[in-house]
CSV table of C-alpha atoms in Angstrom, one decimal:
chain,number,residue,atom,x,y,z
A,20,MET,CA,69.4,146.7,105.9
A,21,GLY,CA,66.7,144.2,107.0
A,22,GLY,CA,67.0,140.4,107.0
A,23,LEU,CA,65.8,138.4,104.0
A,24,ARG,CA,63.3,135.6,103.9
A,25,VAL,CA,65.1,132.9,101.8
A,26,LEU,CA,63.5,129.7,100.5
A,27,ILE,CA,66.2,127.1,99.8
A,28,THR,CA,65.3,124.1,97.7
A,29,ASN,CA,67.1,120.7,97.4
A,30,ILE,CA,66.2,117.4,95.8
A,31,THR,CA,66.7,115.4,99.0
A,32,LEU,CA,67.8,115.8,102.7
A,33,ALA,CA,67.8,112.0,103.3
A,34,SER,CA,71.6,111.7,103.4
A,35,ARG,CA,74.8,113.7,104.0
A,36,THR,CA,76.1,114.3,100.6
A,37,GLY,CA,77.5,117.6,99.2
A,38,THR,CA,74.4,119.7,98.7
A,39,GLU,CA,72.6,118.5,101.8
A,40,THR,CA,75.5,119.6,103.9
A,41,TYR,CA,75.7,122.9,101.9
A,42,VAL,CA,72.0,123.6,102.5
A,43,LYS,CA,72.4,122.9,106.3
A,44,ASP,CA,75.5,125.2,106.7
A,45,LEU,CA,74.0,127.9,104.6
A,46,ALA,CA,70.6,128.0,106.3
A,47,ILE,CA,72.1,128.0,109.8
A,48,LYS,CA,74.6,130.7,108.9
A,49,LEU,CA,71.8,132.8,107.3
A,50,LEU,CA,69.8,132.5,110.5
A,51,LYS,CA,72.7,133.6,112.6
A,52,GLN,CA,73.1,136.7,110.4
A,53,GLY,CA,69.5,137.7,111.0
A,54,HIS,CA,67.8,136.3,107.9
A,55,THR,CA,64.9,133.9,107.8
A,56,PRO,CA,65.8,130.7,105.9
A,57,ILE,CA,63.2,128.1,104.9
A,58,VAL,CA,64.3,124.7,103.5
A,59,TYR,CA,62.0,122.9,101.0
A,60,CYS,CA,62.5,119.3,100.0
A,61,THR,CA,60.0,116.6,99.1
A,62,HIS,CA,62.4,113.8,100.1
A,63,LEU,CA,63.2,114.3,103.7
A,64,GLY,CA,64.2,110.7,104.5
A,65,THR,CA,64.0,109.4,108.0
A,66,SER,CA,63.8,112.9,109.5
A,67,THR,CA,63.1,111.8,113.1
A,68,GLN,CA,66.6,110.3,113.5
A,69,PRO,CA,68.6,112.5,115.9
A,70,ASP,CA,71.6,112.6,113.5
A,71,SER,CA,69.7,113.5,110.3
A,72,ILE,CA,70.2,116.8,108.6
A,73,VAL,CA,66.5,117.6,108.9
A,74,GLU,CA,66.6,117.1,112.6
A,75,GLU,CA,69.8,119.2,112.9
A,76,LEU,CA,68.1,122.0,111.0
A,77,ARG,CA,65.0,121.8,113.1
A,78,VAL,CA,67.0,121.9,116.3
A,79,ALA,CA,68.7,125.0,115.0
A,80,THR,CA,65.1,126.4,114.5
A,81,VAL,CA,65.3,126.4,110.7
A,82,PRO,CA,61.9,125.5,109.2
A,83,VAL,CA,62.0,122.4,107.0
A,84,VAL,CA,58.9,121.6,104.8
A,85,ASP,CA,58.0,119.0,102.2
A,86,ASN,CA,54.9,120.9,101.1
A,87,LEU,CA,55.0,124.6,100.1
A,88,ASP,CA,51.4,125.1,101.3
A,89,ALA,CA,53.0,125.0,104.8
A,90,VAL,CA,54.8,128.3,104.0
A,91,GLY,CA,52.3,131.0,104.8
A,92,ALA,CA,54.6,134.0,104.0
A,93,THR,CA,56.1,134.9,100.7
A,94,PRO,CA,59.9,134.6,100.5
A,95,ASP,CA,62.0,137.5,99.2
A,96,ILE,CA,64.2,135.2,97.1
A,97,ILE,CA,64.3,131.5,96.0
A,98,HIS,CA,67.7,129.9,96.3
A,99,GLY,CA,67.4,126.9,94.0
A,100,HIS,CA,69.3,123.7,94.1
A,101,HIS,CA,68.2,121.1,91.5
A,102,HIS,CA,65.6,121.9,88.9
A,103,PRO,CA,62.5,120.0,90.2
A,104,GLY,CA,62.3,121.8,93.5
A,105,THR,CA,63.4,125.1,92.0
A,106,VAL,CA,60.7,125.1,89.4
A,107,THR,CA,58.1,124.0,91.8
A,108,ALA,CA,59.0,126.8,94.2
A,109,LEU,CA,59.0,129.5,91.4
A,110,LEU,CA,55.5,128.4,90.3
A,111,HIS,CA,54.2,128.3,93.8
A,112,PHE,CA,55.4,131.9,94.4
A,113,PRO,CA,54.9,133.6,91.0
A,114,GLU,CA,56.1,137.0,92.1
A,115,VAL,CA,59.4,135.9,93.7
A,116,PRO,CA,62.8,136.0,91.8
A,117,GLY,CA,65.2,133.1,92.0
A,118,ILE,CA,68.9,132.2,91.8
A,119,PHE,CA,69.9,128.7,90.6
A,120,PHE,CA,73.1,127.1,92.0
A,121,CYS,CA,74.8,124.3,89.9
A,122,HIS,CA,77.0,121.9,91.9
A,123,ASP,CA,77.8,119.2,89.5
A,124,TRP,CA,79.0,118.8,85.9
A,125,LEU,CA,77.1,115.6,85.2
A,126,ALA,CA,74.1,115.3,87.5
A,127,TRP,CA,70.7,115.4,85.8
A,128,HIS,CA,69.1,117.4,88.6
A,129,ASP,CA,71.7,120.1,88.2
A,130,TYR,CA,70.3,120.9,84.7
A,131,PRO,CA,69.5,124.6,84.9
A,132,PRO,CA,65.8,125.5,84.4
A,133,LEU,CA,65.6,128.3,81.8
A,134,LEU,CA,62.9,130.5,83.4
A,135,PRO,CA,62.9,134.3,83.1
A,136,ARG,CA,62.5,134.9,86.9
A,137,ILE,CA,65.9,133.2,87.6
A,138,GLN,CA,68.1,136.3,87.7
A,139,TYR,CA,71.4,134.6,88.1
A,140,TYR,CA,72.9,131.1,87.7
A,141,VAL,CA,75.8,130.3,90.0
A,142,GLY,CA,78.4,127.6,89.6
A,143,VAL,CA,80.4,126.5,92.6
A,144,ASP,CA,83.5,126.4,90.4
A,145,TYR,CA,84.5,127.0,86.8
A,146,THR,CA,83.6,123.6,85.7
A,147,CYS,CA,80.0,124.2,86.6
A,148,ARG,CA,80.3,127.7,85.1
A,149,ASP,CA,81.2,126.1,81.8
A,150,ARG,CA,78.3,123.8,82.1
A,151,LEU,CA,75.8,126.7,82.5
A,152,MET,CA,77.3,128.8,79.7
A,153,LEU,CA,78.6,126.2,77.2
A,154,ARG,CA,76.1,123.4,77.5
A,155,HIS,CA,72.9,125.2,78.3
A,156,GLY,CA,73.3,128.5,76.5
A,157,ILE,CA,73.1,130.9,79.5
A,158,SER,CA,74.6,134.3,78.8
A,159,GLU,CA,77.8,135.1,80.6
A,160,GLU,CA,76.4,138.2,82.3
A,161,ARG,CA,73.9,136.1,84.1
A,162,VAL,CA,76.5,133.5,85.4
A,163,ARG,CA,78.5,133.9,88.6
A,164,VAL,CA,81.0,131.7,90.4
A,165,ILE,CA,80.8,131.4,94.2
A,166,TYR,CA,83.2,128.8,95.6
A,167,ASN,CA,82.3,126.2,98.2
A,168,SER,CA,83.4,127.2,101.8
A,169,VAL,CA,84.2,125.8,105.2
A,170,ASP,CA,82.7,126.7,108.6
A,171,LEU,CA,85.9,127.6,110.3
A,172,ASP,CA,84.1,127.8,113.7
A,173,LYS,CA,83.6,124.0,113.5
A,174,PHE,CA,86.6,122.9,111.5
A,175,SER,CA,89.4,124.0,113.8
A,176,LEU,CA,93.1,123.7,113.0
A,177,ARG,CA,94.9,120.6,114.1
A,178,PRO,CA,98.5,120.5,115.6
A,179,SER,CA,101.4,120.5,113.3
A,180,LEU,CA,101.7,117.5,110.9
A,181,PRO,CA,104.5,115.0,111.4
A,182,LYS,CA,107.4,114.9,109.0
A,183,PHE,CA,106.1,111.6,107.6
A,184,PRO,CA,102.4,110.6,107.5
A,185,LYS,CA,101.4,107.9,109.9
A,186,ARG,CA,97.6,107.8,109.6
A,187,ALA,CA,95.4,108.3,106.6
A,188,LEU,CA,91.7,108.6,105.9
A,189,VAL,CA,89.5,108.0,102.9
A,190,PHE,CA,86.7,110.6,103.2
A,191,SER,CA,84.0,109.8,100.7
A,192,ASN,CA,80.5,108.3,100.4
A,193,GLN,CA,81.6,106.6,97.1
A,194,ALA,CA,84.5,104.7,98.6
A,195,SER,CA,84.0,100.9,98.8
A,196,GLU,CA,85.5,97.6,97.8
A,197,HIS,CA,83.6,97.9,94.5
A,198,THR,CA,84.9,101.3,93.5
A,199,TYR,CA,88.4,102.5,94.3
A,200,LEU,CA,89.1,101.7,98.0
A,201,ARG,CA,91.4,98.7,97.3
A,202,ALA,CA,93.8,100.9,95.3
A,203,VAL,CA,94.1,103.3,98.3
A,204,GLN,CA,94.5,100.4,100.7
A,205,GLU,CA,97.4,98.9,98.6
A,206,ALA,CA,99.1,102.3,98.3
A,207,CYS,CA,98.9,102.9,102.1
A,208,ALA,CA,100.1,99.3,102.9
A,209,HIS,CA,103.0,99.8,100.5
A,210,THR,CA,104.0,103.1,102.3
A,211,GLY,CA,103.4,101.8,105.8
A,212,ILE,CA,100.5,104.2,106.6
A,213,ALA,CA,97.5,103.1,108.7
A,214,LEU,CA,94.2,103.7,106.8
A,215,ASP,CA,90.6,104.3,108.0
A,216,VAL,CA,87.5,105.0,105.9
A,217,ILE,CA,84.4,107.0,106.5
A,218,GLY,CA,81.4,107.3,104.2
A,219,ALA,CA,78.1,105.7,103.2
A,220,GLY,CA,79.8,103.2,100.8
A,221,VAL,CA,81.3,101.3,103.8
A,222,GLY,CA,78.4,101.9,106.2
A,223,ASN,CA,80.4,104.3,108.3
A,224,ILE,CA,78.7,107.6,108.0
A,225,CYS,CA,80.3,110.4,110.0
A,226,THR,CA,77.9,113.1,111.0
A,227,HIS,CA,80.5,115.3,112.5
A,228,PRO,CA,83.8,115.0,110.4
A,229,GLU,CA,85.1,118.1,112.1
A,230,LYS,CA,85.6,116.0,115.2
A,231,ILE,CA,87.8,113.4,113.6
A,232,LEU,CA,89.7,114.9,110.7
A,233,GLY,CA,92.4,116.3,113.0
A,234,ASN,CA,93.4,112.7,113.9
A,235,TYR,CA,94.8,112.1,110.4
A,236,ASP,CA,97.9,113.3,108.6
A,237,LEU,CA,96.8,112.5,105.1
A,238,VAL,CA,93.2,112.5,103.6
A,239,PHE,CA,92.1,111.0,100.3
A,240,ALA,CA,89.0,113.1,99.2
A,241,LYS,CA,87.6,115.5,96.6
A,242,ALA,CA,85.5,118.7,96.4
A,243,ARG,CA,83.9,119.7,99.7
A,244,CYS,CA,85.5,116.8,101.7
A,245,ALA,CA,88.9,117.8,100.5
A,246,LEU,CA,88.3,121.4,101.3
A,247,GLU,CA,87.3,120.6,104.9
A,248,ALA,CA,90.4,118.3,105.4
A,249,MET,CA,92.7,121.1,104.1
A,250,ALA,CA,91.0,123.6,106.4
A,251,VAL,CA,91.8,121.4,109.4
A,252,GLY,CA,95.5,121.1,108.3
A,253,CYS,CA,95.7,117.7,106.8
A,254,ALA,CA,97.6,116.9,103.6
A,255,VAL,CA,95.2,116.0,100.9
A,256,ILE,CA,95.4,113.8,97.8
A,257,LEU,CA,92.5,114.3,95.4
A,258,CYS,CA,90.8,111.0,94.9
A,259,ASP,CA,87.4,109.5,94.2
A,260,TYR,CA,85.6,106.9,92.1
A,261,ARG,CA,85.8,109.1,89.1
A,262,GLY,CA,89.6,109.3,89.2
A,263,ALA,CA,92.8,110.3,91.0
A,264,GLY,CA,94.4,113.7,91.2
A,265,ALA,CA,97.4,115.3,92.8
A,266,MET,CA,98.6,116.0,96.3
A,267,VAL,CA,97.3,119.5,96.9
A,268,THR,CA,100.3,121.8,97.2
A,269,THR,CA,100.8,125.5,97.3
A,270,THR,CA,102.0,125.4,93.7
A,271,GLU,CA,98.7,124.0,92.3
A,272,LEU,CA,96.3,125.3,95.0
A,273,SER,CA,94.8,128.3,93.0
A,274,GLN,CA,94.2,126.2,89.9
A,275,LEU,CA,92.7,123.3,91.8
A,276,ARG,CA,90.5,125.6,93.8
A,277,ARG,CA,89.1,127.1,90.6
A,278,PHE,CA,87.7,123.6,89.8
A,279,ASN,CA,86.6,122.9,93.4
A,280,PHE,CA,89.1,120.0,93.7
A,281,GLY,CA,86.5,118.1,91.6
A,282,ILE,CA,86.0,116.2,88.4
A,283,ARG,CA,88.4,118.2,86.3
A,284,THR,CA,91.2,117.6,88.8
A,285,LEU,CA,90.7,113.8,88.8
A,286,GLN,CA,92.3,112.9,85.5
A,287,GLU,CA,94.4,109.9,86.5
A,288,THR,CA,93.4,106.3,86.9
A,289,VAL,CA,93.0,105.3,90.6
A,290,HIS,CA,95.9,102.9,90.8
A,291,PRO,CA,98.2,102.1,93.7
A,292,ASP,CA,101.3,103.2,91.8
A,293,VAL,CA,99.7,106.6,91.0
A,294,LEU,CA,98.8,107.1,94.7
A,295,VAL,CA,102.2,106.0,96.0
A,296,LYS,CA,103.8,108.6,93.7
A,297,GLU,CA,101.6,111.3,95.2
A,298,ILE,CA,102.1,110.1,98.8
A,299,ALA,CA,105.9,110.6,98.1
A,300,ARG,CA,105.1,114.3,97.6
A,301,TYR,CA,103.9,114.7,101.2
A,302,ASP,CA,105.4,117.8,102.7
A,303,SER,CA,104.2,118.8,106.2
A,304,ASP,CA,105.3,122.5,105.8
A,305,ASP,CA,103.7,122.9,102.4
A,306,ALA,CA,100.4,121.3,103.7
A,307,ALA,CA,100.5,123.8,106.6
A,308,GLU,CA,100.7,126.7,104.1
A,309,VAL,CA,97.9,125.2,102.0
A,310,SER,CA,95.8,125.1,105.2
A,311,ARG,CA,96.6,128.7,106.1
A,312,ARG,CA,95.5,129.9,102.6
A,313,ILE,CA,92.3,127.9,102.7
A,314,ARG,CA,91.4,129.3,106.1
A,315,GLU,CA,92.2,132.8,104.9
A,316,THR,CA,90.0,132.6,101.7
A,317,ALA,CA,87.4,129.9,102.1
A,318,GLY,CA,85.5,130.8,105.3
A,319,LEU,CA,81.8,130.3,105.4
A,320,ASP,CA,81.0,133.8,106.7
A,321,ALA,CA,82.6,135.5,103.7
A,322,THR,CA,80.9,133.1,101.3
A,323,VAL,CA,77.4,133.7,102.8
A,324,ASN,CA,78.0,137.4,102.7
A,325,GLU,CA,78.7,137.1,99.0
A,326,ILE,CA,75.6,135.0,98.5
A,327,VAL,CA,73.4,137.5,100.4
A,328,ALA,CA,74.8,140.3,98.3
A,329,LEU,CA,73.8,138.4,95.2
A,330,TYR,CA,70.3,137.9,96.7
A,331,ARG,CA,69.9,141.6,97.1
A,332,GLU,CA,71.1,142.2,93.6
A,333,ALA,CA,68.7,139.7,92.1
A,334,ILE,CA,65.8,141.2,94.1
A,335,ALA,CA,66.7,144.7,92.9
A,336,THR,CA,67.0,143.6,89.3
A,337,HIS,CA,63.7,141.7,89.5
A,338,GLN,CA,61.9,144.9,90.8
A,339,THR,CA,62.9,146.8,87.6
A,340,GLN,CA,61.6,144.0,85.3
A,341,LEU,CA,58.2,143.4,83.9
A,342,ILE,CA,58.0,139.8,83.0
A,343,ASP,CA,55.4,138.8,80.5
A,344,PRO,CA,53.3,135.9,81.9
A,345,LYS,CA,53.1,134.4,78.4
A,346,ILE,CA,56.9,134.3,78.2
A,347,GLU,CA,57.1,132.6,81.5
A,348,ALA,CA,54.3,130.2,80.6
A,349,LYS,CA,56.2,129.2,77.5
A,350,ALA,CA,59.4,128.7,79.5
A,351,VAL,CA,57.5,126.4,81.9
A,352,SER,CA,55.9,124.6,79.0
A,353,ALA,CA,59.4,124.0,77.5
A,354,TYR,CA,60.6,122.7,80.8
A,355,LEU,CA,57.7,120.3,81.2
A,356,HIS,CA,58.2,119.1,77.6
A,357,LYS,CA,61.8,118.2,78.4
A,358,TRP,CA,61.3,116.5,81.7
A,359,ILE,CA,57.9,114.9,81.7
A,360,PRO,CA,58.2,111.5,80.0
A,361,ARG,CA,56.0,110.9,76.9
A,362,TYR,CA,53.6,108.0,77.2
A,363,GLY,CA,55.5,105.8,74.8
A,364,GLU,CA,58.8,106.6,76.7
A,365,TYR,CA,57.1,105.8,79.9
A,366,GLU,CA,56.0,102.4,78.6
A,367,LEU,CA,59.6,101.8,77.4
A,368,LEU,CA,60.9,102.8,80.8
A,369,GLN,CA,58.5,100.4,82.5
A,370,VAL,CA,59.6,97.6,80.3
A,371,ARG,CA,63.2,98.5,80.8
A,372,PHE,CA,62.6,98.7,84.6
A,373,SER,CA,60.9,95.3,84.5
A,374,HIS,CA,63.9,93.8,82.6
A,375,LEU,CA,66.3,95.4,85.0
A,376,GLN,CA,64.4,94.1,88.0
A,377,THR,CA,64.3,90.6,86.6
A,378,GLU,CA,68.0,90.8,85.9
A,379,TYR,CA,68.6,92.1,89.4
A,380,GLU,CA,66.7,89.3,90.9
A,381,ARG,CA,68.6,86.8,88.8
A,382,GLN,CA,71.9,88.2,89.8
A,383,GLN,CA,70.7,88.2,93.5
A,384,THR,CA,69.9,84.5,93.1
A,385,GLU,CA,73.3,83.8,91.6
A,386,TYR,CA,75.0,85.9,94.3
A,387,SER,CA,73.2,83.9,97.0
A,388,GLN,CA,74.2,80.6,95.3
A,389,ILE,CA,77.8,81.8,95.1
A,390,GLN,CA,77.7,82.9,98.7
A,391,THR,CA,76.4,79.5,99.7
A,392,GLU,CA,79.1,77.8,97.7
A,393,LEU,CA,81.7,80.0,99.2
A,394,GLN,CA,80.5,79.2,102.7
A,395,GLN,CA,80.6,75.5,101.8
A,396,PHE,CA,84.0,75.9,100.4
A,397,GLN,CA,85.2,77.8,103.5
A,398,LEU,CA,83.8,75.0,105.7
A,399,LYS,CA,85.7,72.4,103.6
A,400,VAL,CA,88.9,74.5,103.9
A,401,ASN,CA,88.4,74.7,107.7
A,402,GLN,CA,87.8,71.0,107.8
A,403,LEU,CA,91.0,70.3,105.8
A,404,GLN,CA,92.9,72.6,108.0
A,405,VAL,CA,91.7,70.7,111.1
A,406,GLU,CA,92.6,67.3,109.5
A,407,HIS,CA,96.0,68.6,108.5
A,408,ALA,CA,96.7,69.7,112.0
A,409,GLN,CA,95.6,66.3,113.4
A,410,ILE,CA,97.8,64.5,110.9
A,411,VAL,CA,100.8,66.7,111.9
A,412,ASP,CA,100.1,66.1,115.6
A,413,GLN,CA,99.8,62.3,114.9
A,414,LEU,CA,103.1,62.1,113.0
A,415,GLN,CA,104.8,64.1,115.6
A,416,ALA,CA,103.5,61.8,118.3
A,417,GLU,CA,104.5,58.6,116.4
A,418,ASN,CA,108.0,59.9,115.6
A,419,VAL,CA,108.9,61.1,119.0
A,420,PRO,CA,110.2,57.6,120.3
A,421,ILE,CA,112.1,57.1,117.0
A,422,VAL,CA,113.6,60.5,117.1
A,423,ASN,CA,114.6,60.1,120.7
A,424,GLN,CA,116.3,56.7,120.0
A,425,LEU,CA,118.1,58.1,117.0
A,426,GLN,CA,119.2,61.1,119.1
A,427,ALA,CA,120.5,58.8,121.8
A,428,GLU,CA,122.4,56.6,119.4
A,429,ASN,CA,123.8,59.6,117.7
A,430,ALA,CA,125.0,60.9,121.0
A,431,GLN,CA,126.6,57.5,121.8
A,432,ILE,CA,128.4,57.4,118.4
A,433,LYS,CA,129.7,60.9,119.0
A,434,GLU,CA,131.0,59.9,122.4
A,435,GLN,CA,132.8,56.8,120.9
A,436,PHE,CA,134.2,58.9,118.1
A,437,ALA,CA,135.6,61.4,120.6
A,438,GLN,CA,137.2,58.6,122.6
A,439,LEU,CA,138.8,57.1,119.4
A,440,LYS,CA,140.1,60.5,118.5
A,441,ILE,CA,141.7,60.8,121.9
A,442,GLU,CA,143.2,57.3,121.6
A,443,ARG,CA,144.5,58.1,118.1
A,444,GLN,CA,146.2,61.2,119.4
A,445,ARG,CA,147.8,59.2,122.3
A,446,LEU,CA,149.2,56.6,119.9
A,447,GLN,CA,150.6,59.3,117.6
A,448,THR,CA,152.3,60.8,120.6
A,449,GLU,CA,153.8,57.4,121.5
A,450,VAL,CA,155.0,56.7,118.0
A,451,ILE,CA,156.7,60.1,117.8
A,452,ALA,CA,158.3,59.5,121.1
A,453,LEU,CA,159.5,56.0,120.1
A,454,TYR,CA,160.9,57.3,116.8
A,455,ASN,CA,162.8,60.0,118.6
A,456,SER,CA,164.2,57.6,121.3
A,457,THR,CA,168.0,56.7,121.5
A,458,THR,CA,167.3,53.0,120.7
A,459,MET,CA,165.5,53.8,117.5
A,460,GLN,CA,168.1,56.3,116.5
A,461,LEU,CA,170.9,53.7,117.1
A,462,ARG,CA,168.9,51.1,115.1
A,463,GLN,CA,168.6,53.5,112.2
A,464,ARG,CA,172.3,54.1,112.2
A,465,LEU,CA,173.2,50.3,112.4
A,466,LEU,CA,170.9,49.6,109.5
A,467,LYS,CA,172.8,52.0,107.4
A,468,LEU,CA,176.2,50.2,108.0
A,469,PRO,CA,176.9,47.7,105.2
A,470,ILE,CA,177.9,44.6,107.2
A,471,ILE,CA,176.3,45.2,110.5
A,472,GLY,CA,173.0,46.4,108.8
A,473,ARG,CA,172.9,43.2,106.9
A,474,ILE,CA,173.4,41.1,110.1
A,475,VAL,CA,170.7,43.1,111.9
A,476,ARG,CA,168.2,42.5,109.2
A,477,LEU,CA,169.1,38.8,109.1
A,478,LEU,CA,168.6,38.6,112.9
A,479,TYR,CA,165.3,40.4,112.6
A,480,ARG,CA,164.0,37.9,110.1
A,481,LEU,CA,165.1,35.0,112.3
A,482,VAL,CA,163.3,36.6,115.2
A,483,ILE,CA,160.0,36.9,113.3
A,484,GLY,CA,160.4,33.4,111.9
A,485,ARG,CA,161.0,34.0,108.3
A,486,LEU,CA,164.2,31.9,108.2
A,487,PRO,CA,164.7,28.4,109.6
A,488,LEU,CA,167.1,28.0,112.5
């Protein structure tokens, strides 16, 4: 069976979020399998940067265009991500069938365009499947589910996990101090786990996560990022700005996989107590089994084979159809009616944008003032700290002579006290010896005799001068 010419659309290739990475991996794998992928996107970003997805695709010899006039050969199938580019490609190639892939429950650009040449609508999980069927009225027989996958050639298995996690990673473009990062930091601090963060939200974009994921025992992530971390062998707690989920264990794996470890699995508030509870469920042996099952069922090769089979099915179905141009024109008209703003709405949007821009500028001014005040306050705090240190040093310097004198006097008093204590003990010894002497014992006996005792006492008084001679 010959290779297919596949035109893949995406709304942007300017960053490294989910669908951009999905397109890159899919296109390169299609090329390796003998197909001819072409990537179409009007927002390429700074494509000359060596670490951009556009440049990575071009190095892999995958054509990337932002104008369909550059494609001189008609594709066999249009693989559509996001409705603006999908509809544009279908109109540019009016004889080519399409498949539309939905990656998100909420995103406006994942709204499925209802055109007759789109043979199948694919959700990357059952959440997106429900969006296609239950929010946009697409019949069940035209909807498929093809899960996300991992390039196992790149994401190799790490060594065995330790019994207790030591290093953790937040792996998300949405993680920042303004979203949910503080909660994760507090949870990891409470449990004694070192934490790193990668993602656009903290200005630390990682172009090759497969090179670093194996350095971590525990990863906080969702969706594709969570899947990649599990494939490497890390324990994973589902977490993102939309909410927190569970530690992925073998018990919940099948159900969580059905929902792509995404929005339906993030039903808890992102709070340190919630995360600490999930960290306590860490089990290195169970995480290893989760990884084994993911590597067994979520490889990129098998997923691309499934997608190619659907391409061929869509092409075969299209060849048996005769689509009325009027029906397609009405479908395109309905699409344009929905997505092209009316003049009045456009004016309102302009006014709203103007108000938002003014408010943004006002808040920027306030923010700058607050930053200035904060800097001044910090300078004042630094100055007070210096003055406090100087006062402490001065007091210590002034008190050193006094303290030394008091210490010397205290030592002298202690020495005198010790001498007096020795003298007291000596006198006590002499008194006891005197009291026990023969003379003292005789005296006591004489004093007890009636006549002699009276004479002795009289003589004693004469001796001490109490009686006249």
